[in-house]
Tab-separated table of N, CA and C and ligand atoms in Angstrom:
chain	number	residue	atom	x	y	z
A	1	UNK	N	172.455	124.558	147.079
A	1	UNK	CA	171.162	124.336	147.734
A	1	UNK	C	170.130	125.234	147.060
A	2	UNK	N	169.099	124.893	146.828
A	2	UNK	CA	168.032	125.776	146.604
A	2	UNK	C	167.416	126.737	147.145
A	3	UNK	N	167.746	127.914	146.458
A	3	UNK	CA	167.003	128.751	147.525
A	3	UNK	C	165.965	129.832	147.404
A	4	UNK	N	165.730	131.003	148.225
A	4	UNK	CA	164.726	131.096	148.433
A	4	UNK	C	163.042	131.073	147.963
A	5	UNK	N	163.821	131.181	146.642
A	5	UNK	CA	162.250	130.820	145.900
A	5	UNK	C	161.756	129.799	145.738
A	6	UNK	N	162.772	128.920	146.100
A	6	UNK	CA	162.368	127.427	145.802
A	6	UNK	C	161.419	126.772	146.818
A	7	UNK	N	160.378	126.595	147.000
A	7	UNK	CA	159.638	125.855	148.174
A	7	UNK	C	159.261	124.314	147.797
A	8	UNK	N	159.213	123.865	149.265
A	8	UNK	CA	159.192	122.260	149.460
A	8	UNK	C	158.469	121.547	148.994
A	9	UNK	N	158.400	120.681	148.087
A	9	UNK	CA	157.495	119.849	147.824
A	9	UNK	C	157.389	118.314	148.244
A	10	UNK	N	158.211	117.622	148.623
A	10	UNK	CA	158.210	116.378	149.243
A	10	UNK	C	159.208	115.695	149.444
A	11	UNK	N	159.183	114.609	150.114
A	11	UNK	CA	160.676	114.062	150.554
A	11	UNK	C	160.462	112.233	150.477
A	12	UNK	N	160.990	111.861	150.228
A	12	UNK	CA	161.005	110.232	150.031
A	12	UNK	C	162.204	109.292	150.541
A	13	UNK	N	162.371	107.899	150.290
A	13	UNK	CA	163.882	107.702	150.124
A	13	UNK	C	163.851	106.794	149.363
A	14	UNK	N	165.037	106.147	149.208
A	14	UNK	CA	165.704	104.917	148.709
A	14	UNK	C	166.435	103.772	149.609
A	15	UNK	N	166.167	102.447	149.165
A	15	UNK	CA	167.282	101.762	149.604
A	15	UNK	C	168.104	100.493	148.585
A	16	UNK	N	169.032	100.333	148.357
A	16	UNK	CA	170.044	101.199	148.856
A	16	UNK	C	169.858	102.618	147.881
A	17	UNK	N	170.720	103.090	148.389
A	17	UNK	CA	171.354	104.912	147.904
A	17	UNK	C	171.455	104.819	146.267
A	18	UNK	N	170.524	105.928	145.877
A	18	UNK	CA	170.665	105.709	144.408
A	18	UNK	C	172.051	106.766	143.740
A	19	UNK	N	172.322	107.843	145.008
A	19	UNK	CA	173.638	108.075	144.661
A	19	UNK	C	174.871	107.924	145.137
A	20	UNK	N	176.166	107.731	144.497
A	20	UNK	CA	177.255	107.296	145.290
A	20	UNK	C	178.106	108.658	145.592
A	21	UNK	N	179.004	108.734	146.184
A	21	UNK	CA	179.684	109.176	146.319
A	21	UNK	C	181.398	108.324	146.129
A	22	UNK	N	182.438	108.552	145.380
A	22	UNK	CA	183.631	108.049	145.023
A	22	UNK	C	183.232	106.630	145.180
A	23	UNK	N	182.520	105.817	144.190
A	23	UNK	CA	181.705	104.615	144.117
A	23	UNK	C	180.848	104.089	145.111
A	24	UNK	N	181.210	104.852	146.040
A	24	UNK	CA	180.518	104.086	147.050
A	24	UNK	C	179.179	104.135	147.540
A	25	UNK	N	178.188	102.497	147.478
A	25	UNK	CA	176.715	103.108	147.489
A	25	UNK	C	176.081	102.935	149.057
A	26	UNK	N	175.611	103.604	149.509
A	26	UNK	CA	174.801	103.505	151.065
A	26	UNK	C	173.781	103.133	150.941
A	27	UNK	N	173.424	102.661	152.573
A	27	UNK	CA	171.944	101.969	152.461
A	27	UNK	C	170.953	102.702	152.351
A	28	UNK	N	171.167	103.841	152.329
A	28	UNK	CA	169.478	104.803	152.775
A	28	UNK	C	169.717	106.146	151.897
A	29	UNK	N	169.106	106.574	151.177
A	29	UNK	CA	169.013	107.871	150.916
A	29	UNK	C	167.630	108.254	151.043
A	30	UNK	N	167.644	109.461	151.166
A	30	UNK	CA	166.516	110.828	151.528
A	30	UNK	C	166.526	111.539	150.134
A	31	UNK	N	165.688	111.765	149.305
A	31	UNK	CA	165.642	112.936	148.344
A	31	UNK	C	164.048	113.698	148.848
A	32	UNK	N	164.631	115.354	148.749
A	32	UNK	CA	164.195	116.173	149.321
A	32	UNK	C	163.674	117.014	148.021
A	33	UNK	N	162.474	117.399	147.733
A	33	UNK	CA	162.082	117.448	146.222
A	33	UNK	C	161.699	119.456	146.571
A	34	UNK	N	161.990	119.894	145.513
A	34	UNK	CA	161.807	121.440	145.453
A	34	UNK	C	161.523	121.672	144.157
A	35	UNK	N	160.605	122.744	144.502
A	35	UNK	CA	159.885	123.506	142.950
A	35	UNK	C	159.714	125.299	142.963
A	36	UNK	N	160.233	125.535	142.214
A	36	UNK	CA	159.985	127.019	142.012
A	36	UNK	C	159.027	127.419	141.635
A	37	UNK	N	158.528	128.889	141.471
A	37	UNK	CA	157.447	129.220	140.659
A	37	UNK	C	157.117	129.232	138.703
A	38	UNK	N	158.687	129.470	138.525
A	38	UNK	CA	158.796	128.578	136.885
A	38	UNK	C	158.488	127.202	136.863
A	39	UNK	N	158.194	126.690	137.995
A	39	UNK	CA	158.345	125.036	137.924
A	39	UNK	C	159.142	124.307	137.607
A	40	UNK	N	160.622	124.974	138.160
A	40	UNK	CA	161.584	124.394	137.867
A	40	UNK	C	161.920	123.201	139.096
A	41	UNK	N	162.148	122.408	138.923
A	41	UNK	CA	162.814	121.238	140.048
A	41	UNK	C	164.068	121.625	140.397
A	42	UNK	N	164.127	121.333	142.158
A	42	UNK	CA	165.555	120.921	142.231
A	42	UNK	C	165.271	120.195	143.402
A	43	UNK	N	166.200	119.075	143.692
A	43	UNK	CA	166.533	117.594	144.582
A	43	UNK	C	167.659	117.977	145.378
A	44	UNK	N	167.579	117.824	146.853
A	44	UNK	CA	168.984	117.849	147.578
A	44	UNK	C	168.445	116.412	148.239
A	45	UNK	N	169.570	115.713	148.070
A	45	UNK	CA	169.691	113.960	148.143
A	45	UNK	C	170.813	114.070	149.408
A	46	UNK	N	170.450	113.493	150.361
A	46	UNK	CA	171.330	113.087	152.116
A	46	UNK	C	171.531	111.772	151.563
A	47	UNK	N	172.661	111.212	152.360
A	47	UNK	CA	173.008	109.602	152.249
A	47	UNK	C	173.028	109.740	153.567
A	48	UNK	N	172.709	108.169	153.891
A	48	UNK	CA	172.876	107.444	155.231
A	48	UNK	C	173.494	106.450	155.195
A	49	UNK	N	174.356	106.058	156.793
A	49	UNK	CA	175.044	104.985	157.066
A	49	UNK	C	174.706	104.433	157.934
A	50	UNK	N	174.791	103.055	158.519
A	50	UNK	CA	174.235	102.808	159.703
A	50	UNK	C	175.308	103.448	160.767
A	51	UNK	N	175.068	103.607	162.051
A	51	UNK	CA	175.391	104.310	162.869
A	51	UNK	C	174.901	104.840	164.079
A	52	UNK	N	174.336	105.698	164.563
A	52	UNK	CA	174.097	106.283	165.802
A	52	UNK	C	172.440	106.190	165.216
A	53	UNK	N	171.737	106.334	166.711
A	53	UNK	CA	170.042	106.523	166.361
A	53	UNK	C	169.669	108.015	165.552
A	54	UNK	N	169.201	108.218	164.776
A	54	UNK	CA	168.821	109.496	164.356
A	54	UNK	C	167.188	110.062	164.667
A	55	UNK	N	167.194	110.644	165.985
A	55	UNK	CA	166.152	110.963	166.261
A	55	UNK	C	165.088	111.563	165.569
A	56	UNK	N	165.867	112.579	164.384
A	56	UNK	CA	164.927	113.246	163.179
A	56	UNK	C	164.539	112.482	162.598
A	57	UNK	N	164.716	111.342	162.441
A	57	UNK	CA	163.881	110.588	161.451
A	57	UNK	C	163.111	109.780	162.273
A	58	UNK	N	162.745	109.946	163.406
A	58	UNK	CA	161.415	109.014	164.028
A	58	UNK	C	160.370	109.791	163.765
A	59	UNK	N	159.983	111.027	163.839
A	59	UNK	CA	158.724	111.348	163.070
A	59	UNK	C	158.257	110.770	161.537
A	60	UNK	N	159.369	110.813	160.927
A	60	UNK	CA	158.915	110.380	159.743
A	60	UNK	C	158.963	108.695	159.492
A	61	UNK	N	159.426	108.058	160.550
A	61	UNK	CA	159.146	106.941	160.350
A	61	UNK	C	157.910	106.659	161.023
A	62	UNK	N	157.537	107.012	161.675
A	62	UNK	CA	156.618	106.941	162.452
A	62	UNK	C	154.790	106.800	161.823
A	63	UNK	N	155.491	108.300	160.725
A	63	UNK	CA	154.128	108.691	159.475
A	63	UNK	C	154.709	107.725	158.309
A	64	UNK	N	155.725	106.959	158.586
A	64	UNK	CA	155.616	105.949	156.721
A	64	UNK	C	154.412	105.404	156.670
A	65	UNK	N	154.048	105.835	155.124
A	65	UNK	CA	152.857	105.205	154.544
A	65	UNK	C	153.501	103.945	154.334
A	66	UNK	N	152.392	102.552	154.549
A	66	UNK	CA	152.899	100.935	154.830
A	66	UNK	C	153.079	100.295	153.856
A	67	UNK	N	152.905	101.527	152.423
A	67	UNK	CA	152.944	100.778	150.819
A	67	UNK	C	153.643	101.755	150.397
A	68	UNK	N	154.827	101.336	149.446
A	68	UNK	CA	155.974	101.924	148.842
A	68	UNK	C	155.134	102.536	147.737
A	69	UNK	N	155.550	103.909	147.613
A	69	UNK	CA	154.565	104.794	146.753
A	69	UNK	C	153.477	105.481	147.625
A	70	UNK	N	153.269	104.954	148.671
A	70	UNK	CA	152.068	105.714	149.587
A	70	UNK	C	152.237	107.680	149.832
A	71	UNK	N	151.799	107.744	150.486
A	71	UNK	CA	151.933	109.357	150.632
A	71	UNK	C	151.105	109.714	152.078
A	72	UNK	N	152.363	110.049	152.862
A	72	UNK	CA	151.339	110.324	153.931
A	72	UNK	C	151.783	112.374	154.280
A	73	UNK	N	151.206	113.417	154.572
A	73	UNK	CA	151.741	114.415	155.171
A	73	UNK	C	151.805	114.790	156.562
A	74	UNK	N	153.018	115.013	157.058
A	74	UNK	CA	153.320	115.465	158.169
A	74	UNK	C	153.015	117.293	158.546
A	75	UNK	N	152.786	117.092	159.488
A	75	UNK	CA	152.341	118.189	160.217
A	75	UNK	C	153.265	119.387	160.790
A	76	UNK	N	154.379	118.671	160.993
A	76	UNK	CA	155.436	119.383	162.103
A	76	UNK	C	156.631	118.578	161.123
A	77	UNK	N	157.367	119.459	160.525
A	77	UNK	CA	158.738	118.764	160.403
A	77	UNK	C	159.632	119.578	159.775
A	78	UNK	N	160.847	120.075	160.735
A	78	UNK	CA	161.652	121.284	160.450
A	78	UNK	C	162.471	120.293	159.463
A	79	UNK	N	162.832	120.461	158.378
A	79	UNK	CA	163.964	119.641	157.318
A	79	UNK	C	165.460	120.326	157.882
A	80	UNK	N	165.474	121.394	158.078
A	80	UNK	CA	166.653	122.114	158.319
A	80	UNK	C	167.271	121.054	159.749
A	81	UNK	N	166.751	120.403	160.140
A	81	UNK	CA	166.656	119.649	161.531
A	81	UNK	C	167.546	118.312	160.928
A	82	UNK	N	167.535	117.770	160.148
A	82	UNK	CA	167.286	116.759	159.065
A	82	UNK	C	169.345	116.802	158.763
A	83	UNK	N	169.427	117.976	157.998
A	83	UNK	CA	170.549	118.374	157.361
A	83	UNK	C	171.862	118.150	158.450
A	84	UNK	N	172.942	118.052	157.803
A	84	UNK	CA	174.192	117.960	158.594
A	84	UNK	C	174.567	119.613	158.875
A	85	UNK	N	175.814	119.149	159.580
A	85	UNK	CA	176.143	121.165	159.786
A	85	UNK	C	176.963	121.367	158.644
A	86	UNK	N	177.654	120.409	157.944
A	86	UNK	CA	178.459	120.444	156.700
A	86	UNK	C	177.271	120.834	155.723
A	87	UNK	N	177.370	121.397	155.211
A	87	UNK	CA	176.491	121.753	153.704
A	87	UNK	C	176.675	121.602	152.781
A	88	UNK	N	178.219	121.375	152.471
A	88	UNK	CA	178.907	120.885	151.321
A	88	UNK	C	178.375	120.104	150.176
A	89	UNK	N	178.192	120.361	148.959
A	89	UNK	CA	177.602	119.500	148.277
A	89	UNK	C	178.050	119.347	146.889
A	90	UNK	N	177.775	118.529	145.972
A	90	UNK	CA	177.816	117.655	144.730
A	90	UNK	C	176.784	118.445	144.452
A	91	UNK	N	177.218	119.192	142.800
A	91	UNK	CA	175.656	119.579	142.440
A	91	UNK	C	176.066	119.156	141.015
A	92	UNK	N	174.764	118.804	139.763
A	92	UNK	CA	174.669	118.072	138.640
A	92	UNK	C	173.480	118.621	138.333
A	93	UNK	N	173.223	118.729	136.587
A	93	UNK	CA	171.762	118.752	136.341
A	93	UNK	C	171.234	117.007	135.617
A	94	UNK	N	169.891	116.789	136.248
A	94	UNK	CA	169.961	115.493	135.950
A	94	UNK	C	168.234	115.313	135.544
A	95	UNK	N	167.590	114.405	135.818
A	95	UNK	CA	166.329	113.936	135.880
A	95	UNK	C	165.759	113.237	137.238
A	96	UNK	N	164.660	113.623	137.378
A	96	UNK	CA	163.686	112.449	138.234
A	96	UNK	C	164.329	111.350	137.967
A	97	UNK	N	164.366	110.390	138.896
A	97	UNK	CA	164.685	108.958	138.862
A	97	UNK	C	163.292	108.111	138.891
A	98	UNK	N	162.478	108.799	138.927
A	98	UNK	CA	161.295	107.813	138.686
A	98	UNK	C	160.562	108.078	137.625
A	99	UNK	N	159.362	107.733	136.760
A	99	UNK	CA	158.495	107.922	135.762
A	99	UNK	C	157.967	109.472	136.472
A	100	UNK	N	158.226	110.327	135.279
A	100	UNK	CA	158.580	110.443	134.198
A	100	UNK	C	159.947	110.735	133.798
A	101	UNK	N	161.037	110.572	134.636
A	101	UNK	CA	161.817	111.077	134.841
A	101	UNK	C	162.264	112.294	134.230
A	102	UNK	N	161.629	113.198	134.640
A	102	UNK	CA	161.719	114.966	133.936
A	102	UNK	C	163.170	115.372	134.047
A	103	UNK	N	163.137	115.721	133.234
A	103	UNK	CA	164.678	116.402	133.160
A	103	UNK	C	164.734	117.766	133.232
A	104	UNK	N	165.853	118.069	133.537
A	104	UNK	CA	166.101	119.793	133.722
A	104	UNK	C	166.162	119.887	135.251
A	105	UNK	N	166.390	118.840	136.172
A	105	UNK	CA	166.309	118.822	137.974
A	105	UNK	C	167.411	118.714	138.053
A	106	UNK	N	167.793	120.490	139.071
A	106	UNK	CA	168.906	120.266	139.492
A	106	UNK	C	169.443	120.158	140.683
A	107	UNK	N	170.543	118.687	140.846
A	107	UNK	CA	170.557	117.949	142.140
A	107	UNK	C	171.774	118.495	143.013
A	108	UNK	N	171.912	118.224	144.210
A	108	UNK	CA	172.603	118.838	144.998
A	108	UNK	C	172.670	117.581	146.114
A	109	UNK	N	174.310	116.822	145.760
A	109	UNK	CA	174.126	115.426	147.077
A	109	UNK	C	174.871	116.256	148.123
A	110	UNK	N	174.440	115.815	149.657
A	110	UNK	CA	175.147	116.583	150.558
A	110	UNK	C	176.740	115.994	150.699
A	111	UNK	N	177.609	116.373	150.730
A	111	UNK	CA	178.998	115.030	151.381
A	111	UNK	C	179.057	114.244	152.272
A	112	UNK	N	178.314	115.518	153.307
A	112	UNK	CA	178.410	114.711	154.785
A	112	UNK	C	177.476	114.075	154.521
A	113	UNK	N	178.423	112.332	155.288
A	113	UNK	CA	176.975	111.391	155.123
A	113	UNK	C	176.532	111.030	156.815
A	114	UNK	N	174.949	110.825	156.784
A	114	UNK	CA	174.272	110.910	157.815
A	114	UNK	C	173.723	109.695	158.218
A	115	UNK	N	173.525	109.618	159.909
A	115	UNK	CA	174.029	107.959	160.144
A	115	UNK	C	172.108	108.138	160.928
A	116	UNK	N	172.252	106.559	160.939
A	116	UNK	CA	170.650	105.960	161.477
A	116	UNK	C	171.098	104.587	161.834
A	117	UNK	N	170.182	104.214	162.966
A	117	UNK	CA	170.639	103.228	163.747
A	117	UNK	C	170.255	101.682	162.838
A	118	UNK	N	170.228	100.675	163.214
A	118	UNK	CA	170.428	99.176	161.974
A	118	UNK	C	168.728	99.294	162.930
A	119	UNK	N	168.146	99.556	163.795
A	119	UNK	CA	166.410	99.377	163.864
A	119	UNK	C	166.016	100.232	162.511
A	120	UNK	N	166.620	101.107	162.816
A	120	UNK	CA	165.643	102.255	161.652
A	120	UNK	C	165.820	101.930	160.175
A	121	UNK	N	167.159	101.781	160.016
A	121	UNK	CA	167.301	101.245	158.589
A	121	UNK	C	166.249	99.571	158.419
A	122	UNK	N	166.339	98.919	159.437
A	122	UNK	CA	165.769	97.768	158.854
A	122	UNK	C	163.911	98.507	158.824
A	123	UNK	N	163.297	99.333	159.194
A	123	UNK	CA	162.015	99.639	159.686
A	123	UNK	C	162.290	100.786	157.496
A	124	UNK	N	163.337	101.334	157.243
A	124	UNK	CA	162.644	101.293	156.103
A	124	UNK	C	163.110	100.324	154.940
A	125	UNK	N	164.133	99.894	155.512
A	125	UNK	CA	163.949	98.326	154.048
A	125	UNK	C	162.642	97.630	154.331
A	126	UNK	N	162.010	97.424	155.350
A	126	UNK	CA	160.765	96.555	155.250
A	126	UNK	C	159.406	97.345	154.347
A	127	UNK	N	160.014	98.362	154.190
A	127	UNK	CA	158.741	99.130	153.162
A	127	UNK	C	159.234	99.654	151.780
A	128	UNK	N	160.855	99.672	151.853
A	128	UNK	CA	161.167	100.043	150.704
A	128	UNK	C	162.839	98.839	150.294
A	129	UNK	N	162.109	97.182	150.016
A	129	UNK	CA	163.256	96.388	150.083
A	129	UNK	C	163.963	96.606	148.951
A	130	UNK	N	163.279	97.514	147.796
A	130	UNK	CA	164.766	97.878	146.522
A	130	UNK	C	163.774	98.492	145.942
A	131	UNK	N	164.440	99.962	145.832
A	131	UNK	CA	163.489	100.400	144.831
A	131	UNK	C	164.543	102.034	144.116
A	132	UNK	N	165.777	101.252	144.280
A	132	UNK	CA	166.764	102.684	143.624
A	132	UNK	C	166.643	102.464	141.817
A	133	UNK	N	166.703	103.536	141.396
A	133	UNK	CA	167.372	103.522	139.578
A	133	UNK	C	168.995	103.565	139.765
A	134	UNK	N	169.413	101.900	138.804
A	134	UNK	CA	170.714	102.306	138.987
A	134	UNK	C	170.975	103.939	138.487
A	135	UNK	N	172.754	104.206	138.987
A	135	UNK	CA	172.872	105.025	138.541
A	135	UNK	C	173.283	105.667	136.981
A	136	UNK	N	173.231	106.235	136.757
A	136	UNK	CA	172.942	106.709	135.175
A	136	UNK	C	174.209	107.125	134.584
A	137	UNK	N	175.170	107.291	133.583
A	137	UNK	CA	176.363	108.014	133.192
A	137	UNK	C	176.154	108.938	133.174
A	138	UNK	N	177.346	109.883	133.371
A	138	UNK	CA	177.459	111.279	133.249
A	138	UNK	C	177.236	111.972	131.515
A	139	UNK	N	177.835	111.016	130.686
A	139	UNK	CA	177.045	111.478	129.386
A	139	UNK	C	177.355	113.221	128.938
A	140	UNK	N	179.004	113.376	129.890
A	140	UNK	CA	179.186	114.320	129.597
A	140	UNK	C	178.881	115.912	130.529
A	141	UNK	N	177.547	115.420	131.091
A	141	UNK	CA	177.422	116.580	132.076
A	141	UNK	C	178.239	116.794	133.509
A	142	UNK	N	178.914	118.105	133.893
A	142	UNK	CA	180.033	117.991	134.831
A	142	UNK	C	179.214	118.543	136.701
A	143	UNK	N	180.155	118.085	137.280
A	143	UNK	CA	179.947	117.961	138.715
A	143	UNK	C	180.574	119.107	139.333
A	144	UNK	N	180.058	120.375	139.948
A	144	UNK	CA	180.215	120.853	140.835
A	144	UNK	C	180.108	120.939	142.357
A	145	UNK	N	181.075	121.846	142.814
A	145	UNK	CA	181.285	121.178	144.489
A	145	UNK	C	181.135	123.030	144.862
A	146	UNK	N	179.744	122.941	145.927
A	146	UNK	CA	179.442	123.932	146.312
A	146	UNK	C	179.223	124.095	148.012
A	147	UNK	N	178.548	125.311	148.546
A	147	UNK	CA	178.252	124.687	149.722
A	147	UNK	C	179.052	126.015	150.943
B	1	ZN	ZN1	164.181	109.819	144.655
């Protein structure tokens, strides 16, 4: 996980999940974007399943901007609220998945995967109906398990 120097810079998602875990891809991911004062990046990426209502995410559905790419900021929103109690994670150095895709970001997927009810998931496929980068080869770079 990133820490303390690292402060928040924004949070988005995907659907489906642009990362897998042991192949397997989910409908929803969260990437949680961090920057240091070198300006270094780092990404901690949640997966979701459908499942139970997830109350943390009605604020932020609530503030989705109604155009994919929009940007809206929230006022009130503990992320630590967000996270599982497992912390466990997949960490890799990789790139942005979007233009420009900068490289040198280093990612951190959580294990535990985190559930949202089939309203909420359908409330963000209607704003985000595909918009993952498949996923990319490893190309050699290795996977640590931290946490
Ligand atoms: Zn992303």
């Amino acid at each position: 996980m990133p820490s303390g120097k690292y402060a928040f810079v924004q949070m988005h998602f995907h659907t489906p999940s642009e990362e897998k875990i042991m192949g397997r891809t989910y409908p929803l991911n969260a990437h949680l974007v961090y920057r240091n004062t070198a300006g270094e990046l780092a990404v901690v990426a949640l997966l979701f399943e459908e499942g139970t209502h997830n109350p943390t995410l009605e604020p932020i559905l609530a503030a989705m901007p109604d155009n994919a790419g929009g940007m809206e900021t929230l006022k009130t929103l503990n992320i630590a609220n967000l996270l599982p109690s497992n912390r466990r994670y997949y960490s890799y150095a990789g790139s942005l998945t979007t233009p420009p895709c900068t490289e040198g970001v280093r990612w951190h997927v959580l294990s535990s995967v985190l559930q949202l009810s089939t309203t909420q998931l359908q409330a963000f496929k209607a704003l985000y109906p595909m918009n993952a980068r498949p996923v990319q080869p490893l190309n050699g770079r290795s996977i640590q398990v931290g946490g």
